[in-house]
């Protein structure tokens, strides 16, 4: 083997690693700068860059191949430079997803952001396309290098996030691209000089933090820093998010959700710990004096401590320790605090341990870093009280920016897991921000009712209680029926602190809506209806989606209903705009602009190719339908599996990184193996679809087993389990495309660029549409829809011969065109 193919393979691996690492880190950058991680949008725009690049190379094929030695290193260097420049442009664009409802210009800014961030992927993909076109005989080795580099890039991105800020990580990983140009051409060349200049520019930008993400002006961190003398006093970076600790000496933070208006005591000052510029978790100053924390007993979340004396408490999602401090202040016997982010625990334990009064070092407290669902499934202990940490942000929750984010801690299955870990008579307590009209409270209540019924409880109402304040509501789910004594203590508690009951066993209609009066006691009415035989009709008629959240539809914060959209849209100028979930609308807007952009950049340029009018119209339509179905189906499965992997792995970015690398690796393996099936493409495609169906069954079965077996495993080991669940599926999904393309290349080569283009367009659109579909019909059904698309692809693909051995109409069309 000559040295040149080996050097090219090394260069391809470096560029592939840089591109995938850049893609993953871009999700983190956008999560800080905006309200969303934009995961599916990033995947979509990366596919747009790849599709547009493939189209450009199809149009410029001969010229591009002839100038490979100059264009390949140039594309690598330009990828690195545009990655930095486009990041700066994205930082400067005045895009704000919260304004999409009333400001049409934001749609244009979204398109600009989409195109801007897609540009670097155009040049990265150009490197791959040029290499494959020029060195066709070395494609297996080059393809293997591409896949190996992608895997390395996924690991590199996750490691870099623990070492440096995300903007520095972004610039450092793209240094691999100019390094690839040097590997390809050597040091003694003009290319090497350009690459070195690019490296120096990127290093300078990384050193000066010139491209650090600026949090949205409406995020909690941005608002907190408007206070005079408020400043960030500590930062932590990891794949779990960017933690920023804010001190405000002049006007200290004092956040106490659900605090009674009857409270006359000033809450203790706090340090705010913001995750990705929002989602506040507060470290409360603790001077060790019991009286200074008495106000913690005057909140809605203090109710369970009135019903259970000296309980053994489990806090899931302990964060900076508010719920742990409340438990100790209200005489908890022991507290087990479980938190997913080790850096959050480190801040409370070490850096600000004295400020917090040694909260996490208290002998009554045992702190454990673990994924919440996995911990609950793995433990055998029973608790008198399980508290779900509130977390989140009042502002982001009200605006609906988390509507498209998975929340596997608040599903029917999660509540069932928690219920099993309760001691007899134990309580599960969940506090949520209050909204009007009620959404979170009713959805949580509906989810709890469904969880109890799934556990075999006939009368769920006797085991549920809920109260509300002006800003928060607290739900209690008991293992067993509430006693008359507990109901009396609940009534005395709400009376003492002027809370409004939403539901408790035996509650009368006139007892609610007294202190925080609303025009209509919708929360009370909703709870009553959700416990009645009319529950399903009530959920369907309600103006917002309050159907129980499940592991199959884990989008707890999504309340969007298409039936309500026209009414809210008409009333948006009167304040109804805040009732439209901005996260869902942003996804719709991204889909609306992705479709025309994909057509314009991937398909329309192909019109410049010579036309072959002799190709039968029916054949052309069936071929293009085949490749469109493949693009749609592949992305539907990939996006749905990434969401499911989040449940298994427990860390979203790790799940996405491992999932993307796994799909690339195993689908690539399937593509290489497809070369052995080319002798009978029509039959092979049917066999490939059957293999996908079997592999999908494998995924469902092994995934369910992995959830049970790997509950106590570390995230990385669970990620390996996740790879096992998708490996056969991804491998099988890699078969149909090369099988169809290889036959097309032998019979109607003029359609090959169009097959690539239509497949690319479908993939760009499906990446976003998959999440919208999963929100509406569930992840499992989305996977089955994808399987149906694969079956449709096999059905529309032109058969080579009829069963009688005579030539099919499509084969005759091929012969007529002179290409069969």
CSV table of N, CA, C and O in Angstrom, one decimal, residues 209-256:
chain,number,residue,atom,x,y,z
A,209,UNK,N,-11.3,34.1,24.4
A,209,UNK,CA,-12.7,33.8,24.7
A,209,UNK,C,-13.7,34.7,23.9
A,209,UNK,O,-14.7,35.1,24.3
A,210,UNK,N,-13.2,35.0,22.7
A,210,UNK,CA,-14.0,36.0,21.9
A,210,UNK,C,-15.3,35.4,21.4
A,210,UNK,O,-16.2,36.1,21.0
A,211,UNK,N,-15.4,34.1,21.4
A,211,UNK,CA,-16.6,33.4,20.9
A,211,UNK,C,-17.4,32.8,22.0
A,211,UNK,O,-18.2,31.9,21.7
A,212,UNK,N,-17.2,33.2,23.2
A,212,UNK,CA,-18.0,32.6,24.3
A,212,UNK,C,-19.5,32.9,24.1
A,212,UNK,O,-19.9,34.0,23.7
A,213,UNK,N,-20.4,31.9,24.4
A,213,UNK,CA,-21.8,32.1,24.2
A,213,UNK,C,-22.3,33.2,25.2
A,213,UNK,O,-22.0,33.1,26.4
A,214,UNK,N,-23.1,34.1,24.6
A,214,UNK,CA,-23.8,35.1,25.5
A,214,UNK,C,-25.2,34.6,25.8
A,214,UNK,O,-26.0,34.5,24.9
A,215,UNK,N,-25.5,34.4,27.1
A,215,UNK,CA,-26.9,33.9,27.4
A,215,UNK,C,-27.9,34.9,27.0
A,215,UNK,O,-27.7,36.1,27.0
A,216,UNK,N,-29.0,34.3,26.5
A,216,UNK,CA,-30.2,35.2,26.1
A,216,UNK,C,-30.5,36.2,27.2
A,216,UNK,O,-30.5,35.9,28.4
A,217,UNK,N,-30.9,37.4,26.8
A,217,UNK,CA,-31.1,38.4,27.7
A,217,UNK,C,-32.3,38.2,28.7
A,217,UNK,O,-32.4,38.8,29.7
A,218,UNK,N,-33.2,37.2,28.3
A,218,UNK,CA,-34.3,36.9,29.2
A,218,UNK,C,-34.1,35.7,30.1
A,218,UNK,O,-34.9,35.3,30.9
A,219,UNK,N,-32.9,35.1,30.0
A,219,UNK,CA,-32.6,34.0,30.9
A,219,UNK,C,-32.3,34.5,32.3
A,219,UNK,O,-32.0,35.7,32.6
A,220,UNK,N,-32.5,33.6,33.3
A,220,UNK,CA,-32.3,34.0,34.7
A,220,UNK,C,-31.0,34.6,35.0
A,220,UNK,O,-30.9,35.6,35.8
A,221,UNK,N,-29.9,34.1,34.5
A,221,UNK,CA,-28.6,34.6,34.7
A,221,UNK,C,-28.4,36.0,34.2
A,221,UNK,O,-27.9,36.9,35.0
A,222,UNK,N,-28.9,36.3,33.0
A,222,UNK,CA,-28.8,37.7,32.5
A,222,UNK,C,-29.6,38.6,33.3
A,222,UNK,O,-29.1,39.8,33.6
A,223,UNK,N,-30.7,38.2,33.8
A,223,UNK,CA,-31.5,39.1,34.7
A,223,UNK,C,-30.8,39.3,36.0
A,223,UNK,O,-30.8,40.4,36.6
A,224,UNK,N,-30.3,38.3,36.6
A,224,UNK,CA,-29.6,38.4,37.9
A,224,UNK,C,-28.4,39.3,37.8
A,224,UNK,O,-28.1,40.1,38.8
A,225,UNK,N,-27.7,39.3,36.7
A,225,UNK,CA,-26.5,40.2,36.6
A,225,UNK,C,-26.9,41.6,36.3
A,225,UNK,O,-25.9,42.5,36.3
A,226,UNK,N,-28.1,41.9,36.1
A,226,UNK,CA,-28.5,43.4,36.0
A,226,UNK,C,-28.5,44.1,37.3
A,226,UNK,O,-28.5,45.3,37.4
A,227,UNK,N,-28.6,43.3,38.4
A,227,UNK,CA,-28.6,43.9,39.8
A,227,UNK,C,-27.2,44.5,40.0
A,227,UNK,O,-26.2,43.8,39.7
A,228,UNK,N,-27.1,45.6,40.6
A,228,UNK,CA,-25.9,46.3,40.8
A,228,UNK,C,-25.0,45.5,41.7
A,228,UNK,O,-25.4,44.9,42.7
A,229,UNK,N,-23.7,45.3,41.3
A,229,UNK,CA,-22.7,44.6,42.0
A,229,UNK,C,-22.8,43.1,41.9
A,229,UNK,O,-22.0,42.3,42.5
A,230,UNK,N,-23.9,42.6,41.3
A,230,UNK,CA,-24.0,41.1,41.1
A,230,UNK,C,-22.9,40.7,40.1
A,230,UNK,O,-22.6,41.3,39.1
A,231,UNK,N,-22.3,39.5,40.4
A,231,UNK,CA,-21.3,39.0,39.5
A,231,UNK,C,-21.2,37.5,39.6
A,231,UNK,O,-21.6,36.9,40.6
A,232,UNK,N,-20.5,36.9,38.6
A,232,UNK,CA,-20.3,35.5,38.6
A,232,UNK,C,-19.0,35.3,39.4
A,232,UNK,O,-17.9,35.8,39.1
A,233,UNK,N,-19.0,34.5,40.5
A,233,UNK,CA,-17.9,34.2,41.3
A,233,UNK,C,-17.2,32.9,41.1
A,233,UNK,O,-16.2,32.6,41.6
A,234,UNK,N,-17.9,32.0,40.4
A,234,UNK,CA,-17.3,30.7,40.1
A,234,UNK,C,-18.0,30.1,38.9
A,234,UNK,O,-19.2,30.3,38.7
A,235,UNK,N,-17.3,29.3,38.1
A,235,UNK,CA,-17.8,28.6,37.0
A,235,UNK,C,-17.3,27.1,37.0
A,235,UNK,O,-16.2,26.8,37.4
A,236,UNK,N,-18.2,26.3,36.4
A,236,UNK,CA,-17.8,24.9,36.2
A,236,UNK,C,-18.3,24.5,34.9
A,236,UNK,O,-19.4,24.8,34.4
A,237,UNK,N,-17.5,23.7,34.2
A,237,UNK,CA,-17.9,23.2,32.8
A,237,UNK,C,-17.9,21.7,32.8
A,237,UNK,O,-16.9,21.1,33.3
A,238,UNK,N,-18.9,21.1,32.1
A,238,UNK,CA,-18.9,19.7,31.9
A,238,UNK,C,-20.0,19.3,30.9
A,238,UNK,O,-20.7,20.2,30.4
A,239,UNK,N,-20.1,18.1,30.6
A,239,UNK,CA,-21.1,17.6,29.6
A,239,UNK,C,-22.5,17.8,30.2
A,239,UNK,O,-23.5,17.7,29.5
A,240,UNK,N,-22.6,18.0,31.6
A,240,UNK,CA,-23.9,18.2,32.2
A,240,UNK,C,-24.4,19.6,32.0
A,240,UNK,O,-25.6,19.9,32.3
A,241,UNK,N,-23.5,20.5,31.7
A,241,UNK,CA,-23.9,21.9,31.5
A,241,UNK,C,-22.9,22.9,32.1
A,241,UNK,O,-21.9,22.4,32.8
A,242,UNK,N,-23.1,24.1,31.9
A,242,UNK,CA,-22.2,25.2,32.4
A,242,UNK,C,-22.9,25.7,33.7
A,242,UNK,O,-24.0,26.2,33.7
A,243,UNK,N,-22.2,25.6,34.8
A,243,UNK,CA,-22.6,26.1,36.1
A,243,UNK,C,-22.0,27.4,36.3
A,243,UNK,O,-20.8,27.6,36.3
A,244,UNK,N,-22.8,28.4,36.6
A,244,UNK,CA,-22.3,29.8,37.0
A,244,UNK,C,-22.9,30.1,38.3
A,244,UNK,O,-24.1,30.2,38.5
A,245,UNK,N,-22.0,30.4,39.3
A,245,UNK,CA,-22.4,30.8,40.7
A,245,UNK,C,-22.4,32.3,40.7
A,245,UNK,O,-21.4,33.0,40.4
A,246,UNK,N,-23.6,32.9,41.1
A,246,UNK,CA,-23.7,34.3,41.1
A,246,UNK,C,-23.9,34.8,42.6
A,246,UNK,O,-24.7,34.2,43.3
A,247,UNK,N,-23.1,35.8,42.9
A,247,UNK,CA,-23.3,36.5,44.2
A,247,UNK,C,-23.8,37.9,44.0
A,247,UNK,O,-23.4,38.6,43.0
A,248,UNK,N,-24.8,38.3,44.8
A,248,UNK,CA,-25.3,39.6,44.7
A,248,UNK,C,-25.3,40.3,46.1
A,248,UNK,O,-26.4,40.2,46.8
A,249,UNK,N,-24.2,40.8,46.5
A,249,UNK,CA,-24.1,41.4,47.9
A,249,UNK,C,-25.1,42.5,48.2
A,249,UNK,O,-25.5,42.6,49.3
A,250,UNK,N,-25.4,43.4,47.2
A,250,UNK,CA,-26.2,44.5,47.5
A,250,UNK,C,-27.7,44.1,47.6
A,250,UNK,O,-28.4,44.6,48.5
A,251,UNK,N,-28.1,43.2,46.8
A,251,UNK,CA,-29.5,42.7,46.8
A,251,UNK,C,-29.5,41.2,46.7
A,251,UNK,O,-29.6,40.6,45.7
A,252,UNK,N,-29.3,40.5,47.8
A,252,UNK,CA,-29.1,39.0,47.8
A,252,UNK,C,-30.3,38.3,47.2
A,252,UNK,O,-31.4,38.7,47.3
A,253,UNK,N,-30.0,37.2,46.6
A,253,UNK,CA,-31.0,36.3,46.0
A,253,UNK,C,-31.7,35.6,47.2
A,253,UNK,O,-31.1,35.2,48.2
A,254,UNK,N,-33.0,35.6,47.1
A,254,UNK,CA,-33.8,34.9,48.2
A,254,UNK,C,-35.0,34.2,47.5
A,254,UNK,O,-36.1,34.7,47.4
A,255,UNK,N,-34.7,33.0,46.9
A,255,UNK,CA,-35.8,32.3,46.2
A,255,UNK,C,-36.3,31.2,47.0
A,255,UNK,O,-35.6,30.2,47.4
A,256,UNK,N,-37.6,31.2,47.3
A,256,UNK,CA,-38.2,30.2,48.1
A,256,UNK,C,-39.6,29.8,47.5
A,256,UNK,O,-40.6,30.5,47.7
